[in-house]
Coordinates of C-alpha atoms in Angstrom, one line a residue:
M245 CA 29.0 71.8 -70.2
A246 CA 32.3 71.7 -68.4
V247 CA 31.8 72.7 -64.8
N248 CA 35.4 73.4 -63.8
S249 CA 37.3 73.5 -67.1
D250 CA 38.1 77.2 -66.6
K251 CA 38.9 76.8 -62.9
P252 CA 42.2 74.8 -62.6
D253 CA 42.6 76.0 -59.0
R254 CA 39.7 73.7 -58.1
W255 CA 41.0 70.6 -59.8
K256 CA 43.1 69.2 -57.0
S257 CA 40.3 69.5 -54.4
D258 CA 37.7 68.2 -56.8
I259 CA 39.8 65.1 -57.6
A260 CA 40.5 64.5 -53.9
R261 CA 36.8 64.7 -53.1
S262 CA 35.9 62.4 -56.0
V263 CA 38.5 59.8 -54.9
D264 CA 37.3 60.0 -51.3
M265 CA 33.7 59.5 -52.4
Y266 CA 34.5 56.5 -54.5
N267 CA 36.6 55.0 -51.7
N268 CA 33.8 55.5 -49.3
W269 CA 31.3 53.9 -51.6
F270 CA 33.6 51.0 -52.3
V271 CA 34.2 50.3 -48.6
H272 CA 30.5 50.3 -47.8
F273 CA 28.8 48.9 -50.9
A274 CA 31.1 46.9 -53.1
P275 CA 30.7 43.1 -52.9
E276 CA 32.8 41.4 -50.2
A277 CA 34.9 39.6 -52.8
Y278 CA 36.0 42.9 -54.4
R279 CA 36.8 44.4 -51.0
T280 CA 38.9 41.4 -50.0
V281 CA 40.9 41.5 -53.3
R282 CA 41.3 45.3 -52.9
V283 CA 42.9 44.9 -49.5
Q284 CA 45.2 42.1 -50.7
T285 CA 46.2 44.1 -53.8
T286 CA 46.9 47.2 -51.7
Q287 CA 49.2 45.1 -49.5
D288 CA 51.0 43.7 -52.6
V289 CA 51.5 47.1 -54.1
E290 CA 52.9 48.4 -50.8
K291 CA 55.3 45.5 -50.6
T292 CA 56.5 46.0 -54.1
L293 CA 57.0 49.7 -53.6
R294 CA 59.1 49.0 -50.5
A295 CA 61.1 46.3 -52.2
T296 CA 61.9 48.4 -55.2
N297 CA 62.4 51.7 -53.4
N298 CA 59.4 53.3 -55.0
L299 CA 60.2 51.6 -58.4
T300 CA 63.7 53.1 -58.6
N301 CA 65.6 49.9 -57.9
I302 CA 64.4 47.0 -60.1
G303 CA 67.0 44.5 -61.1
V304 CA 67.5 40.9 -61.9
D305 CA 68.6 39.9 -58.4
L306 CA 65.5 41.5 -56.9
L307 CA 63.2 39.7 -59.3
K308 CA 64.9 36.4 -58.6
E309 CA 64.6 37.1 -54.8
K310 CA 61.0 38.3 -54.9
P311 CA 59.2 37.0 -58.0
S312 CA 55.9 37.7 -56.3
I313 CA 56.4 41.4 -57.2
L314 CA 56.1 40.7 -60.9
P315 CA 52.3 41.1 -61.2
T316 CA 52.4 44.5 -59.6
L317 CA 55.3 45.6 -61.8
R318 CA 53.4 44.4 -64.9
M319 CA 50.3 46.3 -63.9
S320 CA 52.4 49.5 -63.2
T321 CA 53.6 49.5 -66.8
C322 CA 50.3 48.6 -68.4
P323 CA 47.3 49.3 -66.2
P324 CA 43.9 47.8 -67.1

């Protein structure tokens, strides 16, 4: 039984609450190793987004200058 399939006006708030609940759980109950990697990954993604102007400026020169952004770019095209 679909709870909100006929109520698209609720979808955004439901998704936001679901994401908040997961993030809260993760911060408080995930193993330390996962939390540490999540912090580092978040920082890597932020750096990549800044370096590429929100993925709108990706060129050979940038990749040569900042090869550390490659893992994030790979994941953005083919997430797990």
